[in-house]
Tab-separated table of C-alpha atoms in Angstrom:
chain	number	residue	atom	x	y	z
L	1	MET	CA	15.128	80.047	75.676
L	2	ALA	CA	17.086	80.916	72.523
L	3	ASP	CA	18.595	77.401	72.344
L	4	SER	CA	15.170	75.672	72.661
L	5	TRP	CA	13.872	77.753	69.719
L	6	TRP	CA	16.986	76.959	67.631
L	7	GLN	CA	16.663	73.201	68.226
L	8	ARG	CA	12.942	73.242	67.195
L	9	LEU	CA	13.924	74.994	64.024
L	10	CYS	CA	16.751	72.576	63.201
L	11	GLY	CA	14.335	69.674	63.747
L	12	GLN	CA	11.805	71.069	61.306
L	13	SER	CA	14.446	71.823	58.688
L	14	ARG	CA	15.592	68.162	58.787
L	15	VAL	CA	12.062	66.880	58.211
L	16	LEU	CA	11.591	69.378	55.355
L	17	VAL	CA	14.846	68.220	53.808
L	18	ALA	CA	13.844	64.523	54.068
L	19	LEU	CA	10.460	65.263	52.472
L	20	GLY	CA	12.131	67.198	49.619
L	21	VAL	CA	14.537	64.333	48.937
L	22	LEU	CA	11.608	61.951	48.795
L	23	VAL	CA	9.600	64.166	46.406
L	24	LEU	CA	12.723	64.409	44.138
L	25	VAL	CA	13.103	60.627	44.112
L	26	ILE	CA	9.358	60.119	43.203
L	27	LEU	CA	9.654	62.719	40.434
L	28	TRP	CA	12.831	61.073	39.025
L	29	ILE	CA	11.161	57.663	38.909
L	30	ALA	CA	7.971	59.020	37.389
L	31	SER	CA	9.906	61.064	34.735
L	32	GLY	CA	11.794	57.864	33.719
L	33	MET	CA	8.569	55.839	33.286
L	34	LEU	CA	6.799	58.626	31.435
L	35	GLY	CA	9.785	59.163	29.229
L	36	ARG	CA	9.787	55.422	28.180
L	37	GLU	CA	8.251	54.537	24.857
L	38	VAL	CA	5.488	52.127	25.168
L	39	ASP	CA	6.312	48.855	23.651
L	40	ASP	CA	4.149	47.644	20.864
L	41	ALA	CA	2.068	44.528	21.625
L	42	PRO	CA	3.498	41.366	19.875
L	43	PRO	CA	1.825	40.729	16.643
L	44	ALA	CA	-0.712	37.898	16.680
L	45	VAL	CA	0.483	34.739	15.033
L	46	ASP	CA	-1.716	32.909	12.706
L	47	ARG	CA	-1.240	29.332	14.013
L	48	GLN	CA	-1.456	26.771	11.233
L	49	PRO	CA	-2.515	23.083	11.733
L	50	LEU	CA	0.201	20.733	12.663
L	51	ALA	CA	1.953	19.005	9.865
L	52	VAL	CA	1.984	15.135	10.002
L	53	ALA	CA	3.301	12.441	7.701
L	54	VAL	CA	0.791	9.916	6.368
L	55	THR	CA	0.923	6.834	4.164
L	56	GLU	CA	-2.079	5.610	2.194
L	57	LEU	CA	-2.915	1.894	2.735
L	58	GLU	CA	-5.379	-0.251	0.945
L	59	ALA	CA	-6.900	-3.353	2.556
L	60	GLU	CA	-5.906	-6.765	1.230
L	61	PRO	CA	-7.504	-10.240	1.785
L	62	VAL	CA	-5.680	-11.951	4.661
L	63	GLU	CA	-6.216	-15.229	6.342
L	64	ARG	CA	-7.157	-14.968	9.981
L	65	LEU	CA	-5.052	-17.670	11.612
L	66	LEU	CA	-5.463	-19.601	14.878
L	67	VAL	CA	-1.817	-20.174	15.905
L	68	LEU	CA	-1.177	-22.890	18.551
L	69	GLN	CA	1.564	-25.005	19.845
L	70	GLY	CA	1.065	-28.802	20.305
L	71	ARG	CA	2.632	-32.148	20.108
L	72	VAL	CA	2.689	-34.734	17.272
L	73	GLU	CA	1.431	-38.182	18.287
L	74	PRO	CA	1.047	-41.406	16.358
L	75	ASP	CA	-2.330	-42.211	14.945
L	76	LEU	CA	-2.262	-45.591	16.697
L	77	ARG	CA	-0.355	-46.780	19.713
L	78	VAL	CA	-1.076	-50.337	20.995
L	79	MET	CA	0.420	-52.049	23.991
L	80	VAL	CA	0.724	-55.795	23.161
L	81	ARG	CA	0.064	-57.954	26.301
L	82	ALA	CA	0.626	-61.644	26.977
L	83	GLU	CA	-2.571	-63.638	26.953
L	84	THR	CA	-1.038	-66.509	28.842
L	85	ALA	CA	1.702	-66.929	31.314
L	86	GLY	CA	5.139	-68.294	30.513
L	87	GLN	CA	8.713	-67.631	29.813
L	88	VAL	CA	9.680	-65.792	26.594
L	89	ALA	CA	11.391	-68.405	24.479
L	90	GLU	CA	12.470	-66.139	21.428
L	91	TRP	CA	11.582	-63.043	19.561
L	92	GLU	CA	10.774	-63.355	15.894
L	93	VAL	CA	11.008	-59.652	14.966
L	94	ALA	CA	13.512	-56.954	15.812
L	95	ARG	CA	12.744	-53.636	17.512
L	96	GLY	CA	11.804	-51.049	14.876
L	97	ALA	CA	10.642	-53.764	12.378
L	98	ARG	CA	7.319	-53.114	10.543
L	99	VAL	CA	4.845	-55.860	11.110
L	100	ALA	CA	1.423	-56.680	9.604
L	101	ALA	CA	-1.718	-57.509	11.611
L	102	ASP	CA	-1.644	-61.098	13.096
L	103	GLU	CA	2.185	-61.352	12.246
L	104	PRO	CA	4.086	-63.297	15.034
L	105	LEU	CA	6.176	-61.209	17.418
L	106	ALA	CA	7.435	-63.667	20.000
L	107	ARG	CA	6.937	-67.156	21.356
L	108	LEU	CA	6.519	-68.447	24.913
L	109	ARG	CA	7.771	-71.791	26.145
L	110	MET	CA	5.280	-74.687	25.882
L	111	ASP	CA	6.243	-76.239	29.184
L	112	ASP	CA	3.624	-79.086	30.005
L	113	ARG	CA	0.923	-77.633	27.581
L	114	GLU	CA	1.412	-80.355	24.972
L	115	ALA	CA	1.139	-83.135	27.646
L	116	ARG	CA	-2.055	-81.476	29.002
L	117	ARG	CA	-3.431	-81.372	25.402
L	118	ARG	CA	-2.877	-85.106	24.882
L	119	GLN	CA	-4.518	-85.771	28.237
L	120	ALA	CA	-7.527	-83.608	27.234
L	121	ILE	CA	-7.819	-85.521	23.992
L	122	ALA	CA	-7.738	-88.911	25.738
L	123	ARG	CA	-10.333	-87.777	28.173
L	124	LEU	CA	-12.606	-86.469	25.416
L	125	ARG	CA	-12.390	-89.871	23.565
L	126	GLY	CA	-13.302	-91.793	26.728
L	127	ALA	CA	-16.260	-89.462	27.335
L	128	GLU	CA	-17.435	-89.887	23.832
L	129	SER	CA	-17.284	-93.650	24.063
L	130	GLU	CA	-19.217	-93.654	27.354
L	131	TYR	CA	-21.828	-91.319	25.837
L	132	GLU	CA	-22.319	-93.570	22.707
L	133	ALA	CA	-22.699	-96.661	24.935
L	134	ALA	CA	-25.281	-94.859	27.143
L	135	GLN	CA	-27.120	-93.803	24.079
L	136	ARG	CA	-27.492	-97.411	22.885
L	137	LEU	CA	-28.546	-98.616	26.314
L	138	HIS	CA	-31.052	-95.747	26.576
L	139	ASP	CA	-32.502	-96.779	23.184
L	140	GLN	CA	-32.946	-100.327	24.574
L	141	GLY	CA	-34.490	-99.014	27.691
L	142	HIS	CA	-31.811	-100.064	30.071
L	143	VAL	CA	-30.542	-96.468	30.932
L	144	SER	CA	-32.586	-93.683	32.066
L	145	ARG	CA	-32.697	-90.282	30.466
L	146	THR	CA	-30.939	-88.750	33.379
L	147	GLN	CA	-28.044	-91.028	33.071
L	148	LEU	CA	-27.686	-90.395	29.349
L	149	GLU	CA	-27.630	-86.639	30.019
L	150	ALA	CA	-24.912	-87.089	32.684
L	151	ARG	CA	-22.761	-88.865	30.085
L	152	GLU	CA	-23.428	-86.125	27.572
L	153	ALA	CA	-22.387	-83.526	30.149
L	154	GLU	CA	-19.064	-85.432	30.759
L	155	ARG	CA	-18.443	-85.400	27.032
L	156	GLU	CA	-18.956	-81.674	26.715
L	157	ALA	CA	-16.686	-80.917	29.723
L	158	ALA	CA	-13.918	-82.983	28.157
L	159	ARG	CA	-14.387	-81.161	24.894
L	160	ALA	CA	-14.201	-77.710	26.518
L	161	GLU	CA	-11.161	-78.795	28.344
L	162	LEU	CA	-9.491	-79.634	25.098
L	163	GLU	CA	-10.459	-76.399	23.471
L	164	ALA	CA	-9.129	-74.405	26.440
L	165	ILE	CA	-5.713	-76.036	26.363
L	166	GLU	CA	-5.397	-75.637	22.606
L	167	LEU	CA	-6.304	-71.877	23.079
L	168	ASP	CA	-3.589	-71.668	25.658
L	169	ILE	CA	-1.132	-73.172	23.379
L	170	ARG	CA	-2.033	-70.750	20.423
L	171	ASN	CA	-1.554	-67.971	22.988
L	172	THR	CA	2.015	-68.829	23.466
L	173	ARG	CA	2.610	-67.255	20.126
L	174	ILE	CA	2.344	-63.503	20.670
L	175	VAL	CA	1.068	-61.738	17.422
L	176	ALA	CA	0.650	-58.241	16.390
L	177	PRO	CA	-2.932	-57.061	16.834
L	178	VAL	CA	-2.518	-54.243	14.346
L	179	ALA	CA	-0.113	-53.281	11.516
L	180	GLY	CA	2.666	-50.906	12.603
L	181	VAL	CA	6.265	-50.556	13.836
L	182	VAL	CA	7.581	-52.423	16.888
L	183	ASN	CA	8.487	-49.371	18.938
L	184	GLN	CA	9.508	-51.309	22.163
L	185	ARG	CA	10.215	-54.832	23.324
L	186	LEU	CA	9.138	-54.843	26.996
L	187	ALA	CA	10.047	-58.515	27.712
L	188	GLU	CA	13.273	-60.148	26.349
L	189	ARG	CA	14.260	-63.745	26.001
L	190	GLY	CA	14.191	-65.510	29.357
L	191	ASP	CA	11.783	-63.021	30.991
L	192	PHE	CA	8.768	-64.520	32.583
L	193	VAL	CA	5.464	-62.683	31.890
L	194	ALA	CA	2.057	-63.262	33.576
L	195	ARG	CA	-1.182	-63.032	31.790
L	196	GLY	CA	-1.837	-59.332	30.977
L	197	ASP	CA	1.820	-58.121	31.193
L	198	PRO	CA	2.956	-55.858	28.483
L	199	VAL	CA	5.352	-57.455	25.937
L	200	ALA	CA	5.706	-54.955	23.168
L	201	GLU	CA	4.453	-51.509	21.963
L	202	ILE	CA	3.320	-51.096	18.350
L	203	VAL	CA	2.925	-47.680	16.848
L	204	ASP	CA	1.551	-46.479	13.494
L	205	ASN	CA	2.799	-43.167	12.312
L	206	ASP	CA	0.707	-42.935	9.144
L	207	PRO	CA	-1.048	-40.725	9.553
L	208	LEU	CA	0.347	-38.568	12.441
L	209	LEU	CA	-1.854	-36.503	14.685
L	210	ALA	CA	-0.862	-32.911	15.657
L	211	VAL	CA	-2.644	-32.452	18.904
L	212	VAL	CA	-3.357	-28.917	20.242
L	213	HIS	CA	-5.543	-27.420	22.877
L	214	VAL	CA	-7.732	-24.523	21.850
L	215	PRO	CA	-8.861	-21.914	24.350
L	216	GLN	CA	-12.549	-21.805	25.169
L	217	HIS	CA	-13.134	-18.316	23.677
L	218	GLN	CA	-11.755	-19.486	20.254
L	219	ILE	CA	-13.169	-23.047	19.947
L	220	GLY	CA	-16.049	-21.799	17.963
L	221	ARG	CA	-13.672	-20.964	15.113
L	222	VAL	CA	-12.553	-24.590	14.731
L	223	GLU	CA	-14.544	-27.503	13.106
L	224	PRO	CA	-13.711	-30.811	11.559
L	225	GLY	CA	-12.588	-30.734	7.972
L	226	GLN	CA	-10.744	-27.410	8.150
L	227	ALA	CA	-7.285	-27.325	6.566
L	228	ALA	CA	-4.257	-26.857	8.823
L	229	ARG	CA	-0.564	-26.140	8.391
L	230	ILE	CA	1.965	-27.747	10.731
L	231	ARG	CA	5.539	-26.404	11.368
L	232	PHE	CA	8.100	-28.798	12.769
L	233	LEU	CA	10.983	-27.734	14.958
L	234	ASP	CA	13.569	-28.796	12.268
L	235	GLY	CA	11.918	-26.408	9.741
L	236	ARG	CA	9.947	-28.961	7.873
L	237	ARG	CA	6.222	-28.248	7.092
L	238	ALA	CA	3.275	-30.348	6.302
L	239	GLU	CA	-0.395	-29.814	5.396
L	240	GLY	CA	-3.110	-31.432	7.428
L	241	GLU	CA	-6.872	-31.383	8.273
L	242	VAL	CA	-8.765	-31.119	11.421
L	243	ARG	CA	-10.135	-34.582	12.288
L	244	PHE	CA	-11.450	-34.243	15.840
L	245	VAL	CA	-12.739	-31.439	17.917
L	246	SER	CA	-13.552	-32.243	21.602
L	247	ARG	CA	-16.938	-31.173	22.822
L	248	VAL	CA	-15.900	-31.282	26.458
L	249	ALA	CA	-13.301	-28.843	27.997
L	250	GLU	CA	-10.398	-30.344	29.944
L	251	VAL	CA	-10.660	-29.816	33.640
L	252	GLY	CA	-8.219	-27.175	34.981
L	253	THR	CA	-7.169	-25.610	31.683
L	254	GLN	CA	-10.691	-25.107	30.103
L	255	THR	CA	-9.239	-25.856	26.797
L	256	PHE	CA	-10.513	-28.260	24.034
L	257	ARG	CA	-8.398	-30.987	22.513
L	258	VAL	CA	-8.253	-30.728	18.654
L	259	GLU	CA	-6.515	-33.396	16.587
L	260	VAL	CA	-5.174	-32.549	13.076
L	261	GLU	CA	-4.430	-35.495	10.799
L	262	VAL	CA	-1.164	-35.225	8.861
L	263	PRO	CA	-0.410	-37.792	5.996
L	264	ASN	CA	2.955	-39.466	6.584
L	265	ALA	CA	3.057	-42.226	4.027
L	266	ASP	CA	6.848	-42.561	3.762
L	267	GLU	CA	6.981	-42.031	7.737
L	268	ALA	CA	9.567	-39.389	7.237
L	269	LEU	CA	8.043	-37.435	9.987
L	270	PRO	CA	8.524	-38.572	13.580
L	271	SER	CA	5.933	-38.561	16.351
L	272	GLY	CA	6.390	-37.323	19.884
L	273	ILE	CA	7.946	-33.960	18.997
L	274	SER	CA	6.514	-30.393	19.376
L	275	ALA	CA	5.052	-28.507	16.406
L	276	GLY	CA	3.382	-25.313	15.702
L	277	VAL	CA	-0.115	-25.507	14.058
L	278	GLU	CA	-1.877	-22.866	11.980
L	279	ILE	CA	-5.587	-23.233	11.414
L	280	PRO	CA	-6.965	-20.590	8.900
L	281	THR	CA	-10.427	-19.875	10.172
L	282	GLU	CA	-11.562	-17.191	7.726
L	283	THR	CA	-10.366	-14.519	5.195
L	284	VAL	CA	-10.823	-10.928	6.094
L	285	ALA	CA	-9.719	-7.510	4.675
L	286	ALA	CA	-6.747	-6.241	6.621
L	287	HIS	CA	-3.948	-3.624	6.391
L	288	LYS	CA	-0.284	-4.234	7.028
L	289	LEU	CA	1.459	-1.507	8.956
L	290	SER	CA	4.253	-0.899	11.490
L	291	PRO	CA	3.616	-1.384	15.190
L	292	ALA	CA	5.218	2.005	15.701
L	293	TRP	CA	2.173	3.603	13.999
L	294	MET	CA	-0.193	2.263	16.619
L	295	GLY	CA	-1.121	3.765	19.979
L	296	LEU	CA	-3.641	3.828	22.844
L	297	ASP	CA	-6.690	6.128	23.125
L	298	ASP	CA	-8.049	7.614	26.341
L	299	ASN	CA	-9.974	4.301	27.060
L	300	GLY	CA	-6.923	2.159	26.660
L	301	ARG	CA	-7.891	0.676	23.246
L	302	VAL	CA	-5.165	-0.114	20.705
L	303	GLY	CA	-5.664	1.674	17.499
L	304	VAL	CA	-4.299	3.763	14.541
L	305	LYS	CA	-4.875	7.474	13.756
L	306	THR	CA	-5.783	8.384	10.251
L	307	VAL	CA	-6.631	11.547	8.326
L	308	ASP	CA	-10.115	11.822	6.665
L	309	ASP	CA	-11.003	13.698	3.525
L	310	GLU	CA	-11.287	16.932	5.379
L	311	ASP	CA	-7.795	16.495	7.001
L	312	ARG	CA	-9.115	15.769	10.389
L	313	VAL	CA	-7.663	13.187	12.709
L	314	VAL	CA	-9.740	10.043	13.239
L	315	PHE	CA	-8.961	7.250	15.741
L	316	HIS	CA	-9.674	3.626	14.673
L	317	ALA	CA	-9.612	0.780	17.207
L	318	VAL	CA	-7.769	-2.159	15.495
L	319	GLU	CA	-7.279	-5.870	16.045
L	320	VAL	CA	-3.992	-7.555	15.226
L	321	ILE	CA	-4.751	-10.798	13.352
L	322	ARG	CA	-1.341	-11.720	12.099
L	323	ALA	CA	2.225	-10.816	12.841
L	324	ALA	CA	5.100	-10.823	10.320
L	325	THR	CA	8.772	-9.856	10.590
L	326	ASP	CA	8.160	-6.546	8.856
L	327	GLY	CA	4.891	-5.509	10.322
L	328	VAL	CA	1.459	-6.630	11.632
L	329	TRP	CA	-1.836	-7.205	9.905
L	330	VAL	CA	-4.819	-5.385	11.563
L	331	THR	CA	-8.508	-5.040	10.928
L	332	GLY	CA	-10.713	-2.083	11.819
L	333	LEU	CA	-9.554	0.450	9.326
L	334	PRO	CA	-11.472	1.705	6.264
L	335	GLU	CA	-10.720	0.024	2.956
L	336	ARG	CA	-8.500	2.960	2.001
L	337	ALA	CA	-6.923	4.856	4.813
L	338	GLN	CA	-4.302	7.613	5.224
L	339	VAL	CA	-2.435	6.393	8.275
L	340	ILE	CA	-0.407	8.945	10.303
L	341	THR	CA	3.108	7.594	10.452
L	342	ILE	CA	4.946	10.552	12.001
L	343	GLY	CA	3.305	12.897	14.397
L	344	HIS	CA	0.402	10.735	15.722
L	345	GLY	CA	1.516	11.230	19.251
L	346	PHE	CA	0.989	14.933	19.043
L	347	VAL	CA	-2.513	15.132	17.525
L	348	THR	CA	-5.838	14.299	18.908
L	349	PRO	CA	-9.039	12.927	17.186
L	350	GLY	CA	-11.056	15.728	15.555
L	351	GLU	CA	-8.050	18.020	15.230
L	352	THR	CA	-7.312	19.490	11.795
L	353	VAL	CA	-3.841	18.623	10.424
L	354	ARG	CA	-1.726	19.186	7.315
L	355	PRO	CA	-0.917	15.775	5.963
L	356	ARG	CA	2.384	15.183	4.169
L	357	PRO	CA	2.669	12.046	1.953
L	358	GLY	CA	4.916	9.051	2.566
L	359	GLY	CA	7.601	9.341	5.108
L	360	GLU	CA	8.200	13.091	4.465
L	361	PRO	CA	8.808	14.880	7.869
L	362	PRO	CA	6.610	17.782	8.895
L	363	ASP	CA	8.000	21.172	7.967
L	364	ALA	CA	9.146	23.662	10.570
L	365	GLU	CA	7.448	26.800	9.315
L	366	ALA	CA	7.047	29.854	11.603
L	367	GLY	CA	4.149	29.585	13.868
L	368	VAL	CA	3.807	25.730	13.456
L	369	PRO	CA	4.277	23.976	16.877
L	370	GLN	CA	7.175	21.419	16.730
L	371	PRO	CA	8.241	19.034	19.450
L	372	VAL	CA	11.659	19.253	21.118
L	373	GLY	CA	14.412	18.406	18.623
L	374	GLY	CA	12.263	19.050	15.648
L	375	ALA	CA	11.207	15.531	15.141
L	376	LEU	CA	7.866	13.785	15.575
L	377	PRO	CA	7.476	10.254	16.703
C-alpha cells in the first residue's frame, strides 16, 4: 500500500519537473526575443531613371537603290547561215576580225553552177527566139493567141531559171548581214554545209546590255530612261540607261527582264560576264547608323529607339535602304533624332530615361539599376 502511494507520487513529480523545464525554455526564448532591438526598416530608395547614351542624327538625302545581279550580253548576236549547199572553199576573214555589213566572210565551191548558168542562158535565148517568131506569125494570122501565150510562158520560165541559178551563184559568197566582230567560225575550209547550216557568229558589243531580272514587288520602281550604274567583277564601273522593261513576268521565277544599255565605243568591256547593277529609283531622307543600335519590338518589327524632348523612349520602325561598310542607311526616323546607342536593350517605349550625349556610358550612381558587369549593350 505504501509502495503504491510512493510510485504515484514519483510519477506526478516527474510530470511536474518536465512541465517546469518546458516553461523555463519558453520563458528563455521569449526573453531573448523581447530583449532584441527591433531593426529599423530599410530607408526607401528614390529610384532615378536609367541612364542611356544617345547620339543625335540628322537626316540626309540618300538615293534609294535597286541592287541586282545580272549578266552582260552583246547588243547584237547574229548566227550567219548558208543560203545554199556546198563545200567551204576559203575564208576571207579571220576569227575576231571586225567586219562591215555585206562584207564577204567565206566562199563556197562553184561546182557545176557556172555550167548550169550557161545552159540557162542558152535556153532563155532559144525561148526568146521562139516567142519572137510566134509573135510575127500571130500578127500575120498564122498562129493562134493560145500558141503565142505558150511561147511567152516558155520564155518566162527560162528567164526564171537563169535568175535562180545566178542567185545560187551569188549565195556561194557568204557575207556579213550586220556589222560586228566574227566571234566564231562554225565551218572551216573543206566542210560541207547544207542550206540553213550555221557558218559563223557575229556579235556587236557596242553597246552592251546588262540584263537583270527584277522581282515582281519591285518592278513598279523601274522604267525606261532611268540611269543605272554597272559594277564589273574586275572592279571596273560604267554608266548606263534602262532601255527595256518587260511587261510579262517569266514563268517560274515571276521576275521581269530589264535591259540596261551600256556604251562601249572602244569595246574595252567584254560581254558574257556577270555584273552588279544599281538602279537609283528615288531620293529619300535617311539616317546613317550602326546596325548594333537596331532591335525588334514586341511585334517583331525592326526599329530604333530614340529619346524625345521629354526624355521618354520612343520606338520607330525603320527600313534599311542602303548598306555600307561603316553602317546602314534607314528611313522611318524623324528628321532630327536622338538615337539610343547604349542601353536600348534595357528600356521600353514610354519609359523616362536620362540621356547622355555621344558614346558616354551611363553612370553607376546609387539606386540606378545597372546590368551585370556595369555595361549596357
